[in-house]
Short mmCIF file of C-alpha atoms in Angstrom, two decimals:
data_model
loop_
_atom_site.label_atom_id
_atom_site.label_comp_id
_atom_site.label_asym_id
_atom_site.label_seq_id
_atom_site.Cartn_x
_atom_site.Cartn_y
_atom_site.Cartn_z
CA MET P 1 -1.56 -17.34 26.00
CA SER P 2 -4.42 -15.04 27.00
CA LEU P 3 -7.01 -13.80 24.54
CA SER P 4 -5.83 -10.20 24.96
CA HIS P 5 -2.27 -11.31 24.23
CA LYS P 6 -3.38 -13.05 21.04
CA GLN P 7 -5.09 -9.85 19.96
CA LYS P 8 -1.80 -7.97 20.14
CA VAL P 9 1.05 -8.38 17.70
CA TYR P 10 4.61 -7.60 18.78
CA ILE P 11 6.47 -5.79 16.03
CA PRO P 12 10.14 -4.72 16.03
CA LYS P 13 10.65 -1.28 17.52
CA GLU P 14 12.26 -0.15 14.25
CA VAL P 15 8.89 -0.47 12.44
CA ARG P 16 8.20 2.19 9.80
CA SER P 17 4.78 3.82 9.61
CA ASN P 18 3.36 5.47 6.48
CA GLN P 19 0.13 7.28 5.69
CA TYR P 20 -0.87 8.99 2.50
CA ILE P 21 -4.22 10.15 1.18
CA THR P 22 -5.22 10.69 -2.43
CA ALA P 23 -8.09 12.87 -3.58
CA GLU P 24 -9.10 12.08 -7.15
CA ILE P 25 -11.04 14.57 -9.28
CA LYS P 26 -12.36 13.30 -12.60
CA VAL P 27 -11.30 15.44 -15.56
CA THR P 28 -14.50 16.26 -17.44
CA ASP P 29 -15.15 18.27 -20.60
CA GLU P 30 -16.93 20.80 -18.40
CA LEU P 31 -13.86 21.26 -16.19
CA LEU P 32 -11.53 21.66 -19.18
CA SER P 33 -13.86 24.16 -20.83
CA HIS P 34 -12.73 26.78 -18.30
CA TYR P 35 -9.14 26.72 -19.61
CA PRO P 36 -7.49 27.26 -23.02
CA ASP P 37 -5.57 23.96 -22.83
CA TYR P 38 -4.69 21.02 -20.56
CA ASN P 39 -1.44 22.50 -19.29
CA THR P 40 -3.10 25.77 -18.23
CA CYS P 41 -5.75 23.76 -16.38
CA TYR P 42 -3.13 21.75 -14.46
CA GLN P 43 -0.92 24.75 -13.71
CA THR P 44 -3.83 26.90 -12.52
CA LEU P 45 -5.37 24.19 -10.32
CA SER P 46 -2.01 23.19 -8.82
CA HIS P 47 -1.26 26.84 -8.01
CA THR P 48 -4.61 27.06 -6.16
CA ILE P 49 -3.94 23.76 -4.36
CA PHE P 50 -0.42 24.70 -3.26
CA ASN P 51 -1.51 28.13 -1.99
CA LEU P 52 -4.25 26.53 0.08
CA ALA P 53 -1.85 23.87 1.37
CA THR P 54 0.45 26.61 2.65
CA GLU P 55 -2.48 28.27 4.41
CA GLU P 56 -3.63 24.96 5.93
CA ASP P 57 -0.14 23.85 7.00
CA ILE P 58 -0.13 20.74 4.79
CA ARG P 59 3.58 20.33 4.22
CA ASN P 60 4.02 17.54 1.68
CA ILE P 61 1.58 17.62 -1.22
CA HIS P 62 1.79 16.60 -4.87
CA VAL P 63 -0.56 17.08 -7.82
CA ILE P 64 -0.45 14.24 -10.38
CA THR P 65 -1.95 14.91 -13.81
CA ASN P 66 -0.36 12.10 -15.83
CA ASP P 67 -2.52 9.24 -14.47
CA LYS P 68 0.48 7.52 -12.89
CA LEU P 69 -0.01 5.41 -9.78
CA PRO P 70 1.64 6.85 -6.63
CA ILE P 71 3.66 4.41 -4.52
CA VAL P 72 4.95 5.71 -1.17
CA ARG P 73 7.89 4.37 0.83
CA PHE P 74 10.03 5.52 3.76
CA HIS P 75 13.59 6.69 3.11
CA THR P 76 16.10 8.85 4.93
CA GLU P 77 16.44 10.95 1.76
CA ALA P 78 13.67 12.35 -0.44
CA TYR P 79 13.44 10.87 -3.93
CA CYS P 80 10.80 10.73 -6.64
CA PHE P 81 11.19 8.08 -9.35
CA PRO P 82 8.71 8.16 -12.25
CA THR P 83 8.21 5.13 -14.48
CA ALA P 84 5.84 4.72 -17.42
CA GLU P 85 2.91 3.89 -15.08
CA GLN P 86 3.99 4.77 -11.54
CA ILE P 87 5.59 7.48 -9.43
CA VAL P 88 7.51 6.13 -6.46
CA PHE P 89 7.91 8.61 -3.61
CA PHE P 90 10.58 8.04 -0.96
CA TYR P 91 10.53 10.38 2.03
CA ASN P 92 11.00 10.72 5.77
CA PRO P 93 7.79 12.10 7.38
CA GLN P 94 9.80 13.85 10.10
CA TYR P 95 11.81 16.06 7.78
CA HIS P 96 10.70 16.19 4.16
CA GLU P 97 8.32 18.75 2.67
CA ALA P 98 7.25 19.30 -0.95
CA GLN P 99 4.86 21.02 -3.34
CA THR P 100 5.23 19.47 -6.78
CA LEU P 101 3.18 19.18 -9.96
CA HIS P 102 3.75 15.97 -11.93
CA SER P 103 2.39 16.49 -15.43
CA GLN P 104 2.93 15.52 -19.05
CA PRO P 105 2.66 18.30 -21.68
CA GLY P 106 -0.36 18.00 -23.95
CA TYR P 107 -1.76 14.95 -22.09
CA ARG P 108 -5.41 14.77 -21.09
CA ALA P 109 -5.57 13.13 -17.69
CA ARG P 110 -8.48 10.91 -16.73
CA LYS P 111 -8.15 12.15 -13.15
CA ILE P 112 -6.33 14.87 -11.27
CA LYS P 113 -4.83 13.27 -8.16
CA ILE P 114 -3.89 15.28 -5.11
CA LEU P 115 -1.43 13.29 -3.00
CA PHE P 116 -1.16 14.22 0.68
CA LEU P 117 1.84 12.70 2.49
CA ALA P 118 1.61 12.59 6.28
CA THR P 119 4.36 14.48 8.09
CA GLY P 120 5.61 14.76 11.66
CA ASP P 121 5.89 12.17 14.43
CA GLU P 122 3.58 9.32 15.51
CA ILE P 123 2.08 8.88 12.05
CA ARG P 124 -0.27 6.03 12.99
CA SER P 125 -1.65 7.54 16.19
CA ASN P 126 -2.21 10.86 14.40
CA SER P 127 -3.79 9.29 11.29
CA ALA P 128 -7.35 10.39 12.13
CA ASN P 129 -6.23 13.98 12.68
CA PHE P 130 -4.47 13.92 9.32
CA HIS P 131 -7.61 12.59 7.63
CA ILE P 132 -9.68 15.36 9.25
CA LYS P 133 -7.12 17.91 8.07
CA VAL P 134 -7.33 16.66 4.48
CA LEU P 135 -11.15 16.72 4.55
CA SER P 136 -11.06 20.31 5.82
CA PHE P 137 -8.63 21.18 3.03
CA LEU P 138 -10.92 19.66 0.39
CA GLU P 139 -13.95 21.51 1.78
CA LYS P 140 -12.06 24.80 1.39
CA LEU P 141 -10.77 23.82 -2.04
CA ALA P 142 -14.21 22.96 -3.43
CA PRO P 143 -15.52 26.55 -3.76
CA GLN P 144 -12.32 27.47 -5.62
CA LEU P 145 -12.89 24.86 -8.34
CA PRO P 146 -14.61 26.16 -11.49
CA GLU P 147 -17.16 23.34 -11.66
CA ALA P 148 -19.84 22.87 -9.00
CA ALA P 149 -20.74 19.21 -9.67
CA LEU P 150 -17.31 17.63 -9.24
CA LYS P 151 -17.11 14.55 -7.05
CA ILE P 152 -13.95 13.62 -5.21
CA LYS P 153 -12.79 10.07 -4.51
CA ILE P 154 -10.80 9.80 -1.29
CA ARG P 155 -8.38 6.97 -0.62
CA ASP P 156 -6.58 6.66 2.72
CA HIS P 157 -3.57 4.34 2.70
CA GLN P 158 -1.72 3.25 5.85
CA HIS P 159 1.24 0.88 6.12
CA LEU P 160 3.42 -0.65 8.80
CA SER P 161 6.64 -2.20 7.48
CA TYR P 162 9.29 -4.18 9.32
CA ASP P 163 11.86 -6.95 8.96
CA LEU P 164 10.58 -10.29 10.24
CA PHE P 165 14.22 -11.29 10.85
CA ALA P 166 14.98 -8.24 13.04
CA LYS P 167 15.69 -10.35 16.14
CA ALA P 168 18.29 -12.43 14.31
CA LYS P 169 20.12 -9.16 13.60
CA GLY P 170 20.17 -8.20 17.28
CA ASN P 171 17.14 -5.89 17.25
CA LYS P 172 15.22 -7.62 20.01
CA GLU P 173 13.04 -4.73 21.26
CA THR P 174 9.40 -4.95 20.21
CA TYR P 175 6.27 -2.86 20.58
CA GLY P 176 2.82 -4.34 21.11
CA PHE P 177 0.21 -3.21 18.56
CA LYS P 178 -3.48 -3.82 19.10
CA LEU P 179 -4.36 -3.30 15.48
CA ARG P 180 -7.84 -1.96 14.86
CA PRO P 181 -9.68 -1.26 11.61
CA ILE P 182 -9.39 2.31 10.37
CA ASP P 183 -13.11 3.02 10.75
CA LEU P 184 -13.07 2.05 14.45
CA ARG P 185 -9.92 4.06 15.13
CA TYR P 186 -11.35 7.08 13.35
CA LYS P 187 -14.72 6.84 15.08
CA ALA P 188 -12.94 6.95 18.45
CA ARG P 189 -11.15 10.12 17.28
CA ASN P 190 -14.34 11.90 16.17
CA CYS P 191 -13.70 11.22 12.49
CA PRO P 192 -16.62 9.03 11.39
CA LEU P 193 -16.51 7.63 7.86
CA PRO P 194 -19.44 7.23 5.45
CA ASP P 195 -21.33 3.96 5.87
CA ASP P 196 -20.66 3.02 2.24
CA HIS P 197 -16.87 3.30 2.47
CA CYS P 198 -14.83 0.39 1.10
CA SER P 199 -11.96 -1.12 3.05
CA ILE P 200 -9.32 -3.76 2.50
CA CYS P 201 -6.47 -5.04 4.63
CA TYR P 202 -3.61 -7.25 3.55
CA VAL P 203 0.05 -8.12 4.02
CA THR P 204 2.77 -8.23 1.39
CA VAL P 205 6.09 -9.97 1.94
CA LYS P 206 9.18 -9.55 -0.22
CA LEU P 207 11.55 -12.52 -0.40
CA THR P 208 14.86 -12.00 -2.17
CA LEU P 209 15.98 -15.02 -4.16
CA SER P 210 19.51 -15.26 -2.84
CA ARG P 211 22.24 -17.25 -4.56
CA LYS P 212 22.20 -19.74 -1.69
CA LEU P 213 18.44 -20.26 -1.97
CA LYS P 214 18.62 -20.80 -5.73
CA GLN P 215 21.52 -23.23 -5.41
CA GLU P 216 19.62 -25.18 -2.76
CA ILE P 217 16.59 -25.79 -5.00
CA LEU P 218 17.68 -25.51 -8.63
CA PRO P 219 19.93 -27.95 -10.50
CA SER P 220 23.09 -26.31 -11.85
CA HIS P 221 23.19 -24.89 -15.38
CA THR P 222 19.44 -24.83 -15.97
CA ASP P 223 17.17 -22.46 -17.85
CA ASP P 224 14.04 -23.96 -16.31
CA TYR P 225 13.23 -22.19 -13.07
CA SER P 226 9.91 -23.95 -12.54
CA PRO P 227 11.23 -26.17 -9.69
CA LEU P 228 12.15 -23.04 -7.70
CA TYR P 229 8.75 -21.41 -8.16
CA LYS P 230 6.88 -24.66 -7.52
CA LYS P 231 8.82 -25.24 -4.32
CA LEU P 232 8.03 -21.72 -3.08
CA GLU P 233 4.41 -22.05 -4.18
CA GLU P 234 3.88 -25.38 -2.42
CA THR P 235 5.68 -24.30 0.75
CA PHE P 236 3.70 -21.03 0.91
CA LEU P 237 0.39 -22.78 0.26
CA GLN P 238 1.05 -25.36 2.99
CA ALA P 239 2.10 -22.69 5.50
CA ALA P 240 -0.92 -20.50 4.78
CA SER P 241 -3.33 -23.45 4.94
CA ALA P 242 -1.86 -24.54 8.27
CA LYS P 243 -2.73 -21.13 9.72
CA GLN P 244 -6.19 -20.92 8.08
CA LEU P 245 -5.22 -18.07 5.75
CA LYS P 246 -7.55 -18.34 2.76
CA GLN P 247 -6.89 -15.37 0.45
CA ILE P 248 -3.32 -15.58 -0.75
CA ALA P 249 -1.15 -14.91 -3.78
CA MET P 250 2.41 -15.37 -5.01
CA VAL P 251 3.74 -12.94 -7.62
CA ALA P 252 7.13 -13.58 -9.23
CA ASN P 253 6.95 -11.69 -12.52
CA GLU P 254 8.66 -8.40 -11.58
CA LEU P 255 5.33 -6.54 -11.52
CA THR P 256 4.02 -4.47 -8.62
CA PRO P 257 1.19 -6.40 -6.93
CA LEU P 258 -1.97 -4.43 -6.14
CA VAL P 259 -4.83 -5.99 -4.19
CA ARG P 260 -8.40 -5.14 -5.15
CA ASN P 261 -11.86 -6.34 -4.16
CA SER P 262 -12.94 -8.43 -7.18
CA LYS P 263 -16.59 -7.79 -6.34
CA TYR P 264 -16.19 -4.08 -7.15
CA ASP P 265 -12.97 -3.62 -9.15
CA GLN P 266 -11.98 -4.85 -12.55
CA VAL P 267 -8.86 -6.97 -12.18
CA GLU P 268 -6.28 -6.73 -14.93
CA ARG P 269 -2.56 -6.65 -15.61
CA THR P 270 -0.54 -3.80 -17.07
CA ASP P 271 3.11 -3.58 -18.11
CA GLU P 272 4.11 -2.69 -14.53
CA VAL P 273 1.24 -3.70 -12.25
CA GLN P 274 -0.22 -7.10 -11.39
CA MET P 275 -3.77 -6.65 -10.14
CA LEU P 276 -4.93 -9.29 -7.67
CA GLY P 277 -8.67 -9.66 -7.18
CA PHE P 278 -10.16 -11.30 -4.10
CA ASN P 279 -13.77 -11.62 -3.04
CA PRO P 280 -13.56 -11.16 0.74
CA HIS P 281 -16.86 -13.00 1.28
CA GLN P 282 -15.87 -16.21 -0.55
CA GLU P 283 -15.59 -19.10 1.90
CA THR P 284 -13.23 -21.35 -0.07
CA GLN P 285 -9.53 -20.66 -0.41
CA GLN P 286 -8.50 -18.25 -3.16
CA PHE P 287 -4.92 -18.75 -4.36
CA VAL P 288 -3.52 -16.64 -7.19
CA SER P 289 -0.08 -17.33 -8.64
CA HIS P 290 1.89 -15.50 -11.35
CA TRP P 291 5.32 -16.70 -12.50
CA ASP P 292 7.13 -17.87 -15.63
CA GLY P 293 9.43 -20.87 -15.41
CA ASN P 294 11.56 -19.48 -18.24
CA HIS P 295 12.32 -16.23 -16.43
CA LEU P 296 14.29 -15.86 -13.20
CA VAL P 297 13.35 -12.89 -10.99
CA GLU P 298 15.26 -11.38 -8.10
CA MET P 299 12.28 -10.95 -5.78
CA VAL P 300 9.14 -12.95 -4.98
CA ASN P 301 6.08 -11.26 -3.46
CA PHE P 302 3.73 -13.15 -1.16
CA ILE P 303 0.34 -11.56 -0.45
CA ILE P 304 -2.13 -12.48 2.30
CA VAL P 305 -5.52 -10.74 2.50
CA ALA P 306 -7.57 -10.36 5.67
CA GLU P 307 -11.10 -11.75 5.71
CA PRO P 308 -14.11 -9.72 6.96
CA LYS P 309 -14.02 -11.56 10.29
CA ASP P 310 -10.43 -10.37 10.79
CA CYS P 311 -11.46 -6.74 10.38
CA LYS P 312 -13.69 -6.55 13.43
CA ASP P 313 -12.64 -5.27 16.86
CA ALA P 314 -9.12 -6.58 17.57
CA GLY P 315 -9.14 -9.28 14.89
CA LEU P 316 -6.34 -7.69 12.88
CA GLY P 317 -3.85 -8.41 15.65
CA ARG P 318 -4.77 -12.09 15.52
CA PHE P 319 -4.58 -11.97 11.71
CA LEU P 320 -1.04 -10.57 11.69
CA ASN P 321 0.04 -13.12 14.31
CA GLN P 322 -1.32 -15.86 12.02
CA VAL P 323 0.57 -14.32 9.10
CA GLU P 324 3.81 -14.22 11.06
CA ASP P 325 3.35 -17.85 12.12
CA ALA P 326 2.76 -18.84 8.49
CA LEU P 327 5.86 -16.92 7.37
CA LYS P 328 7.94 -18.72 9.98
CA LEU P 329 6.70 -22.03 8.58
CA LEU P 330 7.51 -20.83 5.06
CA THR P 331 11.03 -19.70 5.86
CA SER P 332 11.91 -22.65 8.10
CA GLY P 333 12.03 -24.89 5.03
CA LEU P 334 14.19 -22.51 2.98
CA ALA P 335 17.91 -21.87 3.00
CA LEU P 336 17.87 -18.38 4.51
CA ASP P 337 20.50 -16.62 6.62
CA LYS P 338 18.29 -14.52 8.90
CA SER P 339 21.23 -12.55 10.28
CA ARG P 340 22.18 -11.32 6.80
CA GLU P 341 18.95 -11.39 4.79
CA SER P 342 15.72 -9.43 5.28
CA LEU P 343 12.11 -10.48 4.96
CA ILE P 344 10.18 -7.22 4.73
CA VAL P 345 6.59 -7.48 5.93
CA ARG P 346 4.19 -4.68 4.98
CA PHE P 347 0.83 -4.49 6.71
CA TYR P 348 -1.63 -2.45 4.61
CA GLN P 349 -4.91 -0.83 5.63
CA HIS P 350 -6.83 1.04 2.92
CA ILE P 351 -10.18 2.78 2.88
CA SER P 352 -11.93 4.66 0.09
CA TYR P 353 -15.15 6.57 -0.45
CA GLN P 354 -16.61 9.22 -2.68
CA THR P 355 -17.74 12.62 -1.59
CA ALA P 356 -19.67 15.28 -3.48
CA LYS P 357 -18.49 18.86 -3.74
#
């Protein structure tokens, strides 16, 4: 196999692409002093934001003033599911448009989040243009805000998601991706990022614990599920080690896993979110595992984080090929029917930086 071939990863043609950008404005006493109450602040600002979005042809935008974490997924129909800590947005970028305020009466938000959902075709190839469009929007919004010293935190999230078992279901067509880091892609599209931007890249994999898989590993009539989790843990660890993947995690506690850089971010757990902290510059293997042998879950999440060396030039293609090879080792030892079950792989690229008004 040639070097250029190794740098490409061949993904099923049915791959889904997502991009969304959040702009976070800290809610200060000075900002609130311009309004009689929290609700008037949120309503007034959202009205300004939505009017500007219409002028700037930004077609799917949400304002979140309840400090909930936005999670974005593809779906053929548009849905919005709020939980105590999250808001899950399902939408199809080709068709769905929205202007919605998500607020909680009488609640003082820590941050006002503006959520921009990418729309149209060719989401990934147009990602730099969308980022430029959002920056232009924020530049025009800034003079309309009542406070002059507000700083805005920008987070750009991009995902590719696909079924690793697509071929077993007859979907044999693939497309070759030469995955490049966001900063290099953006630089080539005349959208340079600040030198101090933070970036992280990782893969999450969702494995459904089917009845067949549980019967294969667990003794009948047991309330101790530790053998199942230990088997998955050991098999995953061996597969990752065989492919030199050093920053890995297994989460089987029904929480949403979120990857953070432990050098900069405080890592903690909430009622709905399992934070996973990795230091990308640590040489030794970092393995994080969260499960309870007394509690059986329906889904296990495996997480693999790219190292700094993977995020240079075309290294991400090699990284995802290594991940796929490791997943094939993982699943080869499990009782899975690839023609009937799915193994959803999500490739994440995130960047963040702060800008002044």
